[in-house]
mmCIF file of C-alpha atoms in Angstrom:
data_model
loop_
_atom_site.group_PDB
_atom_site.id
_atom_site.type_symbol
_atom_site.label_atom_id
_atom_site.label_comp_id
_atom_site.label_asym_id
_atom_site.label_seq_id
_atom_site.Cartn_x
_atom_site.Cartn_y
_atom_site.Cartn_z
ATOM 1 C CA MET A 1 14.013 -9.275 184.412
ATOM 2 C CA PHE A 2 14.107 -9.335 180.581
ATOM 3 C CA GLU A 3 10.379 -10.090 180.280
ATOM 4 C CA GLU A 4 10.082 -9.052 176.614
ATOM 5 C CA GLU A 5 13.191 -10.972 175.614
ATOM 6 C CA LYS A 6 11.890 -14.068 177.394
ATOM 7 C CA LYS A 7 8.670 -13.829 175.371
ATOM 8 C CA LYS A 8 10.735 -13.662 172.174
ATOM 9 C CA LEU A 9 12.619 -16.782 173.250
ATOM 10 C CA ILE A 10 9.342 -18.658 173.738
ATOM 11 C CA ASN A 11 7.977 -17.414 170.408
ATOM 12 C CA ALA A 12 11.127 -18.637 168.665
ATOM 13 C CA GLY A 13 10.601 -22.077 170.199
ATOM 14 C CA ILE A 14 6.968 -22.129 169.065
ATOM 15 C CA LYS A 15 8.121 -21.325 165.518
ATOM 16 C CA LEU A 16 10.560 -24.238 165.629
ATOM 17 C CA ASP A 17 7.589 -26.502 166.324
ATOM 18 C CA ARG A 18 5.485 -24.803 163.636
ATOM 19 C CA TYR A 19 8.144 -25.425 160.994
ATOM 20 C CA GLY A 20 8.634 -29.056 162.039
ATOM 21 C CA LEU A 21 12.138 -28.594 163.410
ATOM 22 C CA VAL A 22 11.363 -30.008 166.868
ATOM 23 C CA ALA A 23 8.716 -32.216 168.450
ATOM 24 C CA LEU A 24 7.208 -31.678 171.888
ATOM 25 C CA SER A 25 10.001 -30.444 174.196
ATOM 26 C CA GLY A 26 12.931 -31.135 171.869
ATOM 27 C CA GLY A 27 15.718 -28.650 171.234
ATOM 28 C CA ASN A 28 16.423 -25.387 173.023
ATOM 29 C CA VAL A 29 16.837 -21.646 172.493
ATOM 30 C CA THR A 30 19.494 -19.437 174.090
ATOM 31 C CA LEU A 31 20.035 -15.675 173.900
ATOM 32 C CA ARG A 32 22.904 -13.523 175.177
ATOM 33 C CA MET A 33 21.821 -10.231 176.746
ATOM 34 C CA THR A 34 23.658 -6.904 176.558
ATOM 35 C CA ASP A 35 24.828 -7.237 180.178
ATOM 36 C CA GLY A 36 26.509 -10.565 179.397
ATOM 37 C CA THR A 37 23.896 -12.772 181.036
ATOM 38 C CA VAL A 38 22.172 -15.518 179.044
ATOM 39 C CA LEU A 39 18.522 -16.543 178.704
ATOM 40 C CA VAL A 40 18.048 -20.321 178.426
ATOM 41 C CA THR A 41 14.910 -22.376 177.852
ATOM 42 C CA PRO A 42 14.103 -24.965 180.534
ATOM 43 C CA SER A 43 14.525 -28.710 180.241
ATOM 44 C CA GLY A 44 11.627 -30.907 179.154
ATOM 45 C CA MET A 45 8.935 -28.256 178.631
ATOM 46 C CA VAL A 46 6.764 -27.799 175.541
ATOM 47 C CA TYR A 47 7.324 -24.310 174.136
ATOM 48 C CA GLU A 48 3.671 -23.358 173.791
ATOM 49 C CA ASP A 49 3.165 -24.198 177.490
ATOM 50 C CA MET A 50 5.994 -21.915 178.649
ATOM 51 C CA VAL A 51 5.561 -18.522 180.290
ATOM 52 C CA PRO A 52 8.339 -15.940 180.779
ATOM 53 C CA GLY A 53 8.918 -17.107 184.350
ATOM 54 C CA ASP A 54 10.003 -20.502 183.036
ATOM 55 C CA ILE A 55 13.000 -19.011 181.205
ATOM 56 C CA LEU A 56 16.251 -19.034 183.178
ATOM 57 C CA VAL A 57 18.761 -16.201 183.442
ATOM 58 C CA MET A 58 22.306 -17.560 183.760
ATOM 59 C CA ASP A 59 25.893 -16.365 183.594
ATOM 60 C CA LEU A 60 28.496 -17.855 181.286
ATOM 61 C CA GLU A 61 29.876 -19.934 184.158
ATOM 62 C CA GLY A 62 26.567 -21.799 184.399
ATOM 63 C CA ASN A 63 25.207 -20.162 187.544
ATOM 64 C CA VAL A 64 21.439 -19.611 187.629
ATOM 65 C CA LEU A 65 20.763 -15.960 188.433
ATOM 66 C CA GLU A 66 16.998 -16.078 188.051
ATOM 67 C CA GLY A 67 14.454 -18.859 187.618
ATOM 68 C CA GLU A 68 13.325 -22.027 189.390
ATOM 69 C CA ARG A 69 13.332 -24.445 186.459
ATOM 70 C CA LYS A 70 16.122 -26.790 185.415
ATOM 71 C CA PRO A 71 17.933 -25.402 182.370
ATOM 72 C CA SER A 72 18.243 -27.370 179.153
ATOM 73 C CA VAL A 73 20.439 -30.436 179.559
ATOM 74 C CA ASP A 74 22.626 -29.009 176.763
ATOM 75 C CA VAL A 75 23.374 -25.832 178.703
ATOM 76 C CA ARG A 76 27.103 -26.539 179.137
ATOM 77 C CA ALA A 77 27.542 -26.886 175.381
ATOM 78 C CA LEU A 78 25.437 -23.773 174.719
ATOM 79 C CA LEU A 79 27.458 -21.662 177.142
ATOM 80 C CA TYR A 80 30.689 -23.012 175.648
ATOM 81 C CA ILE A 81 29.580 -21.811 172.212
ATOM 82 C CA LEU A 82 28.705 -18.342 173.521
ATOM 83 C CA THR A 83 31.975 -18.108 175.445
ATOM 84 C CA HIS A 84 34.112 -19.041 172.441
ATOM 85 C CA LYS A 85 32.067 -17.203 169.795
ATOM 86 C CA PRO A 86 31.742 -13.637 171.119
ATOM 87 C CA GLU A 87 30.096 -12.487 167.880
ATOM 88 C CA VAL A 88 27.219 -14.916 168.505
ATOM 89 C CA ASN A 89 24.246 -13.781 170.589
ATOM 90 C CA ALA A 90 21.687 -16.487 169.801
ATOM 91 C CA VAL A 91 22.016 -20.272 169.679
ATOM 92 C CA ILE A 92 19.196 -22.555 168.544
ATOM 93 C CA HIS A 93 19.329 -26.346 168.795
ATOM 94 C CA THR A 94 16.823 -28.466 166.862
ATOM 95 C CA HIS A 95 16.201 -32.084 165.921
ATOM 96 C CA GLN A 96 15.088 -31.267 162.369
ATOM 97 C CA PRO A 97 14.686 -34.535 160.421
ATOM 98 C CA TYR A 98 15.895 -33.758 156.897
ATOM 99 C CA ALA A 99 19.122 -32.033 157.916
ATOM 100 C CA THR A 100 19.785 -34.753 160.483
ATOM 101 C CA ALA A 101 19.187 -37.421 157.837
ATOM 102 C CA VAL A 102 21.651 -35.774 155.459
ATOM 103 C CA GLY A 103 24.167 -35.751 158.306
ATOM 104 C CA LEU A 104 23.955 -39.536 158.544
ATOM 105 C CA VAL A 105 25.171 -40.103 154.985
ATOM 106 C CA THR A 106 27.581 -37.245 154.240
ATOM 107 C CA ASP A 107 30.081 -34.964 155.952
ATOM 108 C CA GLU A 108 28.632 -31.770 154.482
ATOM 109 C CA LEU A 109 25.381 -30.481 153.031
ATOM 110 C CA PRO A 110 26.600 -28.700 149.887
ATOM 111 C CA CYS A 111 25.124 -25.362 148.935
ATOM 112 C CA ASN A 112 22.306 -26.203 146.528
ATOM 113 C CA LEU A 113 19.904 -23.284 147.085
ATOM 114 C CA THR A 114 20.266 -19.506 147.190
ATOM 115 C CA THR A 115 18.277 -19.496 150.438
ATOM 116 C CA LEU A 116 20.886 -21.739 152.070
ATOM 117 C CA ALA A 117 23.607 -19.331 150.960
ATOM 118 C CA ASN A 118 21.498 -16.447 152.273
ATOM 119 C CA ALA A 119 20.805 -17.934 155.669
ATOM 120 C CA THR A 120 23.894 -20.000 156.542
ATOM 121 C CA ARG A 121 26.510 -18.372 154.237
ATOM 122 C CA GLY A 122 27.137 -21.562 152.274
ATOM 123 C CA ALA A 123 27.571 -25.301 152.695
ATOM 124 C CA VAL A 124 26.920 -26.716 156.160
ATOM 125 C CA LYS A 125 29.376 -29.129 157.782
ATOM 126 C CA VAL A 126 28.464 -32.233 159.750
ATOM 127 C CA CYS A 127 30.148 -32.436 163.163
ATOM 128 C CA PRO A 128 31.546 -35.736 164.451
ATOM 129 C CA TYR A 129 29.236 -37.456 166.907
ATOM 130 C CA SER A 130 29.057 -36.130 170.443
ATOM 131 C CA SER A 131 26.620 -37.073 173.172
ATOM 132 C CA ALA A 132 23.690 -34.830 173.990
ATOM 133 C CA ALA A 133 24.190 -32.886 177.240
ATOM 134 C CA SER A 134 27.968 -33.039 176.843
ATOM 135 C CA MET A 135 30.502 -30.222 176.670
ATOM 136 C CA GLN A 136 31.921 -31.991 173.609
ATOM 137 C CA MET A 137 28.829 -30.975 171.650
ATOM 138 C CA GLY A 138 29.765 -27.321 172.092
ATOM 139 C CA ILE A 139 33.422 -28.022 171.319
ATOM 140 C CA GLU A 140 32.497 -29.723 168.030
ATOM 141 C CA VAL A 141 30.283 -26.801 167.032
ATOM 142 C CA VAL A 142 33.006 -24.229 167.677
ATOM 143 C CA GLU A 143 35.636 -26.308 165.853
ATOM 144 C CA ASN A 144 33.478 -26.982 162.786
ATOM 145 C CA ILE A 145 31.184 -24.007 162.198
ATOM 146 C CA GLY A 146 33.823 -21.549 160.937
ATOM 147 C CA ASP A 147 32.154 -18.427 159.536
ATOM 148 C CA ARG A 148 28.890 -20.243 158.776
ATOM 149 C CA LEU A 149 25.710 -19.925 160.817
ATOM 150 C CA ALA A 150 24.849 -23.600 161.286
ATOM 151 C CA VAL A 151 26.256 -27.093 161.655
ATOM 152 C CA ILE A 152 24.637 -30.506 161.609
ATOM 153 C CA LEU A 153 25.234 -32.688 164.676
ATOM 154 C CA LYS A 154 25.731 -36.283 163.528
ATOM 155 C CA HIS A 155 23.046 -38.627 164.892
ATOM 156 C CA HIS A 156 21.454 -35.715 166.719
ATOM 157 C CA GLY A 157 20.226 -32.544 165.019
ATOM 158 C CA VAL A 158 21.330 -29.014 164.207
ATOM 159 C CA ILE A 159 22.896 -26.027 165.934
ATOM 160 C CA SER A 160 22.326 -22.627 164.360
ATOM 161 C CA VAL A 161 23.778 -19.334 165.575
ATOM 162 C CA GLY A 162 23.336 -15.659 164.880
ATOM 163 C CA ASP A 163 23.741 -12.136 166.105
ATOM 164 C CA SER A 164 19.997 -12.262 166.824
ATOM 165 C CA LEU A 165 17.245 -14.819 167.319
ATOM 166 C CA LYS A 166 15.945 -13.955 163.856
ATOM 167 C CA GLN A 167 19.273 -14.752 162.185
ATOM 168 C CA ALA A 168 19.620 -18.063 164.029
ATOM 169 C CA LEU A 169 16.001 -18.978 163.253
ATOM 170 C CA TYR A 170 16.403 -18.224 159.539
ATOM 171 C CA ALA A 171 19.525 -20.405 159.487
ATOM 172 C CA CYS A 172 17.831 -23.532 160.808
ATOM 173 C CA VAL A 173 14.591 -23.058 158.841
ATOM 174 C CA TYR A 174 16.309 -22.553 155.487
ATOM 175 C CA LEU A 175 18.808 -25.309 156.270
ATOM 176 C CA GLU A 176 15.901 -27.721 156.604
ATOM 177 C CA GLU A 177 14.417 -26.499 153.316
ATOM 178 C CA ALA A 178 17.751 -27.069 151.567
ATOM 179 C CA ALA A 179 18.208 -30.498 153.147
ATOM 180 C CA LYS A 180 14.727 -31.528 152.063
ATOM 181 C CA THR A 181 15.324 -30.294 148.504
ATOM 182 C CA TYR A 182 18.724 -32.009 148.376
ATOM 183 C CA SER A 183 17.219 -35.297 149.586
ATOM 184 C CA ILE A 184 14.477 -35.205 146.945
ATOM 185 C CA ALA A 185 16.886 -34.284 144.148
ATOM 186 C CA TYR A 186 19.394 -36.948 145.208
ATOM 187 C CA GLY A 187 16.666 -39.557 145.142
ATOM 188 C CA MET A 188 15.847 -38.588 141.549
ATOM 189 C CA ASN A 189 19.426 -38.237 140.333
ATOM 190 C CA HIS A 190 22.549 -38.814 142.422
ATOM 191 C CA HIS A 191 24.228 -35.867 140.699
ATOM 192 C CA VAL A 192 22.754 -32.751 142.329
ATOM 193 C CA PRO A 193 23.811 -29.424 140.723
ATOM 194 C CA LEU A 194 25.377 -27.028 143.232
ATOM 195 C CA LEU A 195 25.990 -23.304 143.344
ATOM 196 C CA THR A 196 29.469 -22.062 142.475
ATOM 197 C CA LYS A 197 31.514 -20.113 145.032
ATOM 198 C CA GLU A 198 30.825 -16.908 143.094
ATOM 199 C CA GLN A 199 27.078 -17.585 143.146
ATOM 200 C CA VAL A 200 27.168 -18.323 146.874
ATOM 201 C CA ASP A 201 29.139 -15.149 147.627
ATOM 202 C CA ARG A 202 26.678 -13.066 145.597
ATOM 203 C CA ALA A 203 23.687 -14.610 147.383
ATOM 204 C CA VAL A 204 25.283 -13.879 150.774
ATOM 205 C CA GLU A 205 25.903 -10.252 149.790
ATOM 206 C CA ILE A 206 22.389 -9.734 148.411
ATOM 207 C CA PHE A 207 20.872 -11.067 151.650
ATOM 208 C CA ARG A 208 22.514 -8.208 153.552
ATOM 209 C CA TYR A 209 19.916 -5.947 151.920
ATOM 210 C CA TYR A 210 16.949 -8.252 152.576
ATOM 211 C CA GLY A 211 14.070 -6.931 154.696
ATOM 212 C CA GLN A 212 12.458 -3.607 155.516
ATOM 213 C CA GLY A 213 15.100 -2.376 157.935
ATOM 214 C CA THR A 214 17.965 -2.359 155.434
ATOM 215 C CA SER A 215 19.156 -0.021 152.698
ATOM 216 C CA ASP A 216 18.237 -0.528 149.038
ATOM 217 C CA LEU A 217 20.104 -3.040 146.950
ATOM 218 C CA PRO A 218 23.010 -1.228 145.218
ATOM 219 C CA GLU A 219 23.133 -1.198 141.423
ATOM 220 C CA SER A 220 26.314 -3.275 141.469
ATOM 221 C CA LEU A 221 24.256 -6.258 142.649
ATOM 222 C CA TRP A 222 21.399 -5.925 140.151
#
């Protein structure tokens, strides 16, 4: 069941490793299907070693409908997010170092790059600490993410969300790029210039027309 979607889940995990957002078996990837079931990566497995049969099919109550592996230890938090954010179909959890480092010293990564505005819709909040594998992790995400597509988990990592795996993947990749740039700039000069609200809003709107499957950019945004 859902063989192609399971392959996409694995490929997303491999990309997380490629971009340095996880190491070994860290993090997890979750995808809501059109029938309401959820695909979840297994616990403690390296993504490039996974095959579609390793991916679990679950319901939102946490029952395993298909698969023999143990689901990610964060599954309760992941299902909580999907239950309380019906517009979200994909959830990605990483341990990306630069964003996590920023989360140790501030309560928000301000919007310093157009790509951050594009991919997360603006500044990214840092959630209060919650233990890995706890329901509280999901509660903190839902309470802090607002209309953005990512949050930083204090002392832990990042959760990104999206209506698709691609949107969630873009959010965590470009968040890491922005966190890295912010860290370098802050080390050179503690005053880091930020985008204005108007600049952020424009970047978000322009990104709606990004890619081959969208309409052309309207003249009003030139």
